[in-house]
C-alpha cells in the first residue's frame, strides 16, 4: 500500500543536499507545499511567536498509512520521484524528500495523518530527529504536522532567528505567494491565536487577488492577454501605469504553479514600465508562467525559491511585449472615464492678475462667453474648471468627480514627447540648424554609441557627424532644445539613453532619445496664463498616455470627492 520509496544513492546525490530550513517561513512553505502535493482542498496554518514556538500545518489531503508516516521521516524518502531523469519533469512542489526529516531533526515534531479510506490514523512524535512514539489514533482524514521549538537543539541557530514581526512578515509573504499560485485551495492562517488570513476557495486568480489584497488592489492591476512562445505560456495580472511600490513585495511570479524569485523577470518589467512608472518604483504584478519542465532548472536552490531558466531571453522578450501591451490597453481604458464623464461643467474662471488667488473653494459662476469649440471634437479641457496655480506650476482643476492637481512640467514633458514621436513617425525631422556648427569630444564609449545610432539621433533632430577620433560635429539640434549648449546636451542624452536598457531597440532607442529631450526641454517652470494653462490641459488629455510623464512621473493626482469626504470624516 505504501507510496513511498527510498531513492537510490545515485539519485540521492543528484538531488543536491542543502539546508531546507532557513527560518520559520521556509518551514511553513515546505509543509504547505506538501499539503498541496497531497491534493488538499483546504490548508490550515497556525504559528506562534513568529513561528519559533510553533508552526502547525493541517490539510485534508490524501494522508499516509502507518508505514509511510514512518518512512517519510527518512532522508530522501519521497513518493514524488524515483530516478534522476524524473527530475526534469518535476511538477509537484516537493521532490527532494528531505524537508520532513530535516525539520524533524531540528525541532519537537509531531505528525498525525490518516488516509481517507482508513479507519484510524497514525501519530508519530519525534524530538531532535529521534522517533519517540508511534501510535494509532482517531483523527480526521488528512495530515497535520506540528513543529514546536524550532532549533531547540541548535541554540546557535535559534539565536539567529530575527524578531517575531520579521519572521511573521516572511511567513505571511510566503503564504501570499502560495495562495496566489493555488487559488483553488482554501487557506486559513492564525498567528498567536488570531486569524490573519481566511481565503475561501477562489474561482479565479482575480478573486484570489481580491480576497488577499482587496478590491482596490485588484483595480490597480489589469489582466494581460495570454501569450505564448516556444515551450512557455504567460498570463496573469500586471500593474496599470503608475501602480508600483518601492519594494518588490507585490511582484509575484509563479512558475509552473510555484512562487519563485526570478531575476530574469525583473529586467523586462523595469524596461517596459520605464515610461509608465516613477523611477524607483517596481510595478505590481502576479505573473503566471507555464514553462516546459525541460526549460527550467528548479533544483538550484535547496528551498526551490530560485529557478534557473535555460532560455531566459525569449521569456524576457515575451514579458516585455506583454507589459507594453498592457500599458497601451490600460491607457485607453483610463482616458475614457475622464473624457466620457457627464456633461461638461461650466467653463473655468481664472484670475489672471494674481494667479495665487485662483485656488478657491467657492463655486465661481461661468463667464457669459465661451470660445466656440467644434462640436465634432469636444474639448476635453471642458471637463474641468481651472481654479488656479499653486506652488508655481501645479494647476488646480475641478472635474465632475473631484479635484485634480496637475504638474505643468510633467504634463509639458508628456505632450512634447508625444508630439516629437508623432513627427518622427511621420518622417519629419524636428530640427533647427545651428548658425555655427560645433565640434565636441565624447568619451570613447559614448562616441561609439553615437556612431551606431546616427540614424536614430538624426531622426530625433540631432544633426551630427562623427568627425575623426572621438570628436563629433553637431550641425543642428531638435527644435525644442534649440538654444541649449549642444555639447552638454548631447552628452547628457547619450549617457541617459545608453543606460536605458537593452530591450529597447529601433523605435525604443528613438523613444529614449526623445524622452531625454522632452525632460530637458520641459525642465523650466511653467509661466503661462489662463490660455496657456487651458491649452496644456487640453493637449495633455489628448495624449495617448496622459497620466504619466515619459519618464514615468505622474502628471496628475486626483482626489475624488468621495475621498475628500472620507478624509474629512464625513463618511456615509
Ligand atoms: P518531498 O516533498 O520532497 O517528497 P518531504 O520530506 O517534504 O519530501 O515529504 C516526504 C514524503 O512524505 C512526501 O513525498 C509525501 O509522500 C509524504 N508527505 C509529506 N507531507 C504530506 C502530507 N501533508 N500529506 C500526505 N503525504 C505527505
Ligand atoms: Mg516536501
Coordinates of C-alpha atoms in Angstrom, one line a residue, residues 75-375:
X75 CA 16.2 11.3 4.4
X76 CA 15.5 11.1 0.7
X77 CA 12.2 9.3 1.1
X78 CA 9.8 10.7 -1.4
X79 CA 6.8 9.5 -3.2
X80 CA 7.3 12.0 -5.9
X81 CA 10.4 10.9 -8.0
X82 CA 12.1 7.6 -8.5
X83 CA 15.1 8.2 -10.7
X84 CA 17.2 11.1 -11.7
X85 CA 15.6 11.7 -15.1
X86 CA 12.3 12.3 -13.3
X87 CA 13.9 15.5 -12.0
X88 CA 13.5 17.0 -15.4
X89 CA 9.8 16.6 -15.3
X90 CA 9.0 17.5 -11.7
X91 CA 5.6 19.1 -11.4
X92 CA 5.0 18.6 -7.7
X93 CA 6.2 21.1 -5.2
X94 CA 8.5 18.8 -3.3
X95 CA 10.8 16.2 -4.8
X96 CA 13.9 16.1 -2.6
X97 CA 12.4 14.0 0.2
X98 CA 14.4 15.9 2.7
X99 CA 12.0 18.5 4.2
X100 CA 10.4 16.4 6.8
X101 CA 13.5 14.7 8.1
X102 CA 15.4 18.0 8.1
X103 CA 12.6 19.7 10.0
X104 CA 12.1 16.8 12.4
X105 CA 15.8 16.8 13.2
X106 CA 15.8 20.4 14.5
X107 CA 12.6 20.6 16.4
X108 CA 10.0 18.8 18.5
X109 CA 7.9 17.3 15.8
X110 CA 4.6 15.6 15.6
X111 CA 2.9 14.1 12.6
X112 CA -0.7 13.0 12.6
X113 CA -2.1 11.5 9.5
X114 CA -4.9 9.4 8.1
X115 CA -5.8 8.2 4.7
X116 CA -9.5 8.9 3.9
X117 CA -10.2 5.2 3.4
X118 CA -8.5 4.1 6.7
X119 CA -10.4 3.6 9.9
X120 CA -7.9 5.3 12.0
X121 CA -4.7 7.4 11.7
X122 CA -1.2 7.3 12.9
X123 CA 0.7 9.7 15.2
X124 CA 4.5 9.9 15.2
X125 CA 6.3 12.0 17.7
X126 CA 9.9 12.9 17.1
X127 CA 12.4 15.0 19.0
X128 CA 15.7 16.2 17.5
X129 CA 15.3 13.6 14.8
X130 CA 14.7 10.6 17.2
X131 CA 11.3 8.9 17.0
X132 CA 9.9 8.9 20.4
X133 CA 6.5 7.3 19.9
X134 CA 4.3 5.8 17.2
X135 CA 0.7 5.1 17.9
X136 CA -2.7 4.6 16.3
X137 CA -5.1 7.5 16.8
X138 CA -8.5 8.7 15.8
X139 CA -8.2 11.8 13.5
X140 CA -10.0 13.3 10.6
X141 CA -8.6 12.3 7.2
X142 CA -5.6 14.3 6.1
X143 CA -2.3 15.3 7.7
X144 CA -1.2 17.6 10.4
X145 CA 2.4 18.4 11.1
X146 CA 3.2 20.3 14.2
X147 CA 6.7 21.8 14.7
X148 CA 7.5 23.1 18.2
X149 CA 10.5 25.0 19.3
X150 CA 12.4 25.2 16.1
X151 CA 16.2 24.8 16.6
X152 CA 15.7 23.9 20.3
X153 CA 18.7 21.6 20.0
X154 CA 20.8 24.1 18.0
X155 CA 21.0 27.1 20.2
X156 CA 23.4 28.9 17.9
X157 CA 20.8 28.7 15.0
X158 CA 18.0 29.7 17.3
X159 CA 19.8 32.9 18.2
X160 CA 19.9 33.8 14.5
X161 CA 16.2 34.0 14.2
X162 CA 15.0 37.6 13.7
X163 CA 12.3 39.3 15.7
X164 CA 8.8 37.9 15.7
X165 CA 7.5 40.6 13.4
X166 CA 10.2 40.0 10.8
X167 CA 9.7 36.2 10.8
X168 CA 5.9 36.7 10.7
X169 CA 6.2 39.0 7.8
X170 CA 8.2 36.4 5.9
X171 CA 5.6 33.7 6.7
X172 CA 2.8 35.8 5.5
X173 CA 4.5 36.9 2.4
X174 CA 5.4 33.3 1.6
X175 CA 1.8 32.3 2.1
X176 CA 0.6 35.1 -0.2
X177 CA 2.7 33.7 -3.0
X178 CA 1.4 30.2 -2.3
X179 CA -2.2 31.3 -2.2
X180 CA -1.8 33.1 -5.5
X181 CA -0.3 30.1 -7.0
X182 CA -3.2 27.9 -5.9
X183 CA -6.4 29.9 -6.0
X184 CA -8.5 26.7 -6.0
X185 CA -7.3 25.8 -2.5
X186 CA -8.7 27.4 0.7
X187 CA -6.3 28.7 3.2
X188 CA -6.7 29.7 6.8
X189 CA -3.9 31.2 8.9
X190 CA -3.8 32.1 12.6
X191 CA -1.0 33.9 14.2
X192 CA -0.8 33.7 18.0
X193 CA -4.4 32.6 18.0
X194 CA -5.6 35.4 15.9
X195 CA -6.9 34.9 12.3
X196 CA -4.6 36.6 9.8
X197 CA -5.8 35.0 6.6
X198 CA -9.0 33.5 5.7
X199 CA -9.2 32.6 2.0
X200 CA -12.1 30.6 0.6
X201 CA -11.6 28.6 -2.5
X202 CA -11.5 31.1 -5.4
X203 CA -12.9 30.6 -8.8
X204 CA -10.2 32.6 -10.5
X205 CA -6.9 34.3 -9.8
X206 CA -8.7 37.7 -9.9
X207 CA -11.0 36.6 -7.0
X208 CA -8.0 35.3 -5.1
X209 CA -6.1 38.6 -5.5
X210 CA -9.2 40.5 -4.3
X211 CA -9.6 38.2 -1.3
X212 CA -6.0 38.6 -0.4
X213 CA -5.3 42.2 -1.0
X214 CA -8.7 43.9 -1.5
X215 CA -10.7 45.2 -4.5
X216 CA -8.6 48.4 -4.6
X217 CA -5.5 46.4 -5.2
X218 CA -7.2 44.4 -7.9
X219 CA -8.2 47.6 -9.6
X220 CA -4.6 48.7 -9.8
X221 CA -3.9 45.6 -12.0
X222 CA -5.0 44.7 -15.4
X223 CA -5.3 41.1 -16.7
X224 CA -2.9 40.5 -19.5
X225 CA -3.8 38.8 -22.8
X226 CA -2.5 35.2 -22.5
X227 CA 0.7 35.0 -24.6
X228 CA 2.7 32.0 -25.7
X229 CA 6.0 31.2 -27.2
X230 CA 8.0 28.0 -27.8
X231 CA 7.8 26.0 -24.6
X232 CA 6.1 28.5 -22.4
X233 CA 2.8 30.4 -21.8
X234 CA 2.3 33.6 -19.9
X235 CA -0.7 35.0 -18.1
X236 CA -1.7 36.9 -15.0
X237 CA -2.0 40.5 -13.9
X238 CA 0.2 43.4 -14.5
X239 CA 0.2 46.9 -13.0
X240 CA -1.7 49.7 -14.6
X241 CA 0.6 52.7 -15.4
X242 CA 1.6 54.4 -12.3
X243 CA 1.0 51.5 -10.0
X244 CA 4.1 50.4 -8.3
X245 CA 5.9 50.1 -4.9
X246 CA 9.3 50.9 -3.7
X247 CA 9.9 47.3 -2.6
X248 CA 9.2 44.2 -4.6
X249 CA 6.8 42.6 -2.2
X250 CA 3.9 43.0 -4.6
X251 CA 5.8 41.4 -7.5
X252 CA 4.7 37.8 -7.6
X253 CA 6.0 35.4 -10.1
X254 CA 4.5 31.9 -10.3
X255 CA 6.3 29.4 -12.4
X256 CA 4.6 26.1 -13.1
X257 CA 2.4 26.6 -10.0
X258 CA 5.2 27.6 -7.7
X259 CA 6.0 31.1 -6.4
X260 CA 9.6 31.9 -7.3
X261 CA 12.2 34.6 -7.3
X262 CA 13.3 35.1 -10.9
X263 CA 15.6 38.0 -11.6
X264 CA 15.1 37.3 -15.3
X265 CA 11.6 38.7 -15.0
X266 CA 12.6 42.0 -13.4
X267 CA 14.5 43.5 -16.2
X268 CA 11.8 43.3 -18.9
X269 CA 9.3 44.7 -16.4
X270 CA 11.6 47.6 -15.4
X271 CA 12.2 48.5 -19.1
X272 CA 8.6 48.2 -20.1
X273 CA 7.4 50.4 -17.3
X274 CA 10.2 53.0 -17.7
X275 CA 7.7 55.5 -19.1
X276 CA 4.7 54.4 -17.1
X277 CA 6.1 54.3 -13.6
X278 CA 8.0 56.7 -11.4
X279 CA 11.7 55.8 -11.2
X280 CA 12.5 53.7 -8.2
X281 CA 9.0 52.0 -8.2
X282 CA 8.5 48.4 -9.1
X283 CA 5.3 47.5 -11.0
X284 CA 2.8 45.4 -9.1
X285 CA 2.3 42.0 -10.8
X286 CA 1.1 38.5 -10.4
X287 CA 2.8 36.9 -13.4
X288 CA 1.9 33.3 -14.2
X289 CA 4.5 31.4 -16.3
X290 CA 3.9 27.9 -17.5
X291 CA 7.1 26.5 -19.0
X292 CA 8.2 23.1 -20.3
X293 CA 9.9 21.4 -17.5
X294 CA 13.0 20.9 -19.6
X295 CA 13.5 24.6 -19.8
X296 CA 13.5 25.2 -16.1
X297 CA 16.0 24.1 -13.5
X298 CA 14.3 24.2 -10.2
X299 CA 16.9 22.3 -8.4
X300 CA 19.3 25.3 -7.9
X301 CA 18.1 26.4 -4.5
X302 CA 17.5 24.0 -1.6
X303 CA 14.3 25.7 -0.8
X304 CA 13.4 25.8 -4.5
X305 CA 12.9 29.5 -4.3
X306 CA 15.1 30.4 -7.2
X307 CA 15.0 28.8 -10.5
X308 CA 17.3 29.0 -13.5
X309 CA 15.8 29.3 -17.0
X310 CA 17.5 27.6 -19.9
X311 CA 16.5 30.3 -22.4
X312 CA 15.7 33.4 -20.4
X313 CA 15.9 35.8 -23.5
X314 CA 12.8 34.5 -25.2
X315 CA 10.8 34.8 -22.0
X316 CA 12.2 38.3 -21.2
X317 CA 11.1 39.4 -24.7
X318 CA 7.6 38.0 -24.2
X319 CA 7.2 39.6 -20.8
X320 CA 8.4 42.9 -22.2
X321 CA 5.9 42.8 -25.0
X322 CA 3.1 41.7 -22.7
X323 CA 3.8 44.6 -20.3
X324 CA 3.9 47.1 -23.2
X325 CA 0.6 45.9 -24.5
X326 CA -1.0 46.0 -21.0
X327 CA 0.2 49.6 -20.6
X328 CA -1.2 50.5 -24.0
X329 CA -4.5 48.9 -23.2
X330 CA -4.7 50.5 -19.8
X331 CA -4.2 54.0 -21.2
X332 CA -7.2 53.6 -23.5
X333 CA -9.3 52.4 -20.6
X334 CA -8.0 55.1 -18.3
X335 CA -8.7 58.0 -20.6
X336 CA -12.3 57.1 -21.1
X337 CA -13.7 57.6 -17.6
X338 CA -12.3 61.1 -17.6
X339 CA -13.4 62.1 -21.1
X340 CA -16.7 60.4 -21.0
X341 CA -17.8 62.0 -17.8
X342 CA -21.2 63.5 -17.7
X343 CA -22.0 66.9 -19.4
X344 CA -19.2 69.5 -19.4
X345 CA -19.1 71.5 -16.3
X346 CA -19.1 75.3 -16.5
X347 CA -16.0 76.9 -18.0
X348 CA -13.3 77.9 -15.6
X349 CA -12.6 81.3 -14.2
X350 CA -9.1 82.3 -13.9
X351 CA -7.7 85.3 -12.0
X352 CA -5.1 86.4 -14.4
X353 CA -3.6 89.3 -12.3
X354 CA -2.9 87.2 -9.3
X355 CA -2.9 83.5 -10.0
X356 CA -2.3 82.6 -6.4
X357 CA -5.9 83.7 -5.7
X358 CA -7.2 81.2 -8.0
X359 CA -7.3 78.4 -5.5
X360 CA -10.8 78.9 -4.2
X361 CA -13.3 76.6 -2.7
X362 CA -16.2 78.7 -3.8
X363 CA -18.1 77.8 -6.9
X364 CA -17.5 80.5 -9.4
X365 CA -20.2 81.2 -11.9
X366 CA -19.3 80.6 -15.6
X367 CA -18.5 83.6 -17.7
X368 CA -21.0 84.8 -20.3
X369 CA -19.0 84.0 -23.5
X370 CA -17.2 80.9 -24.4
X371 CA -14.7 80.4 -27.1
X372 CA -16.6 78.3 -29.7
X373 CA -15.4 74.7 -30.0
X374 CA -16.1 72.5 -33.0
X375 CA -18.9 70.1 -32.0

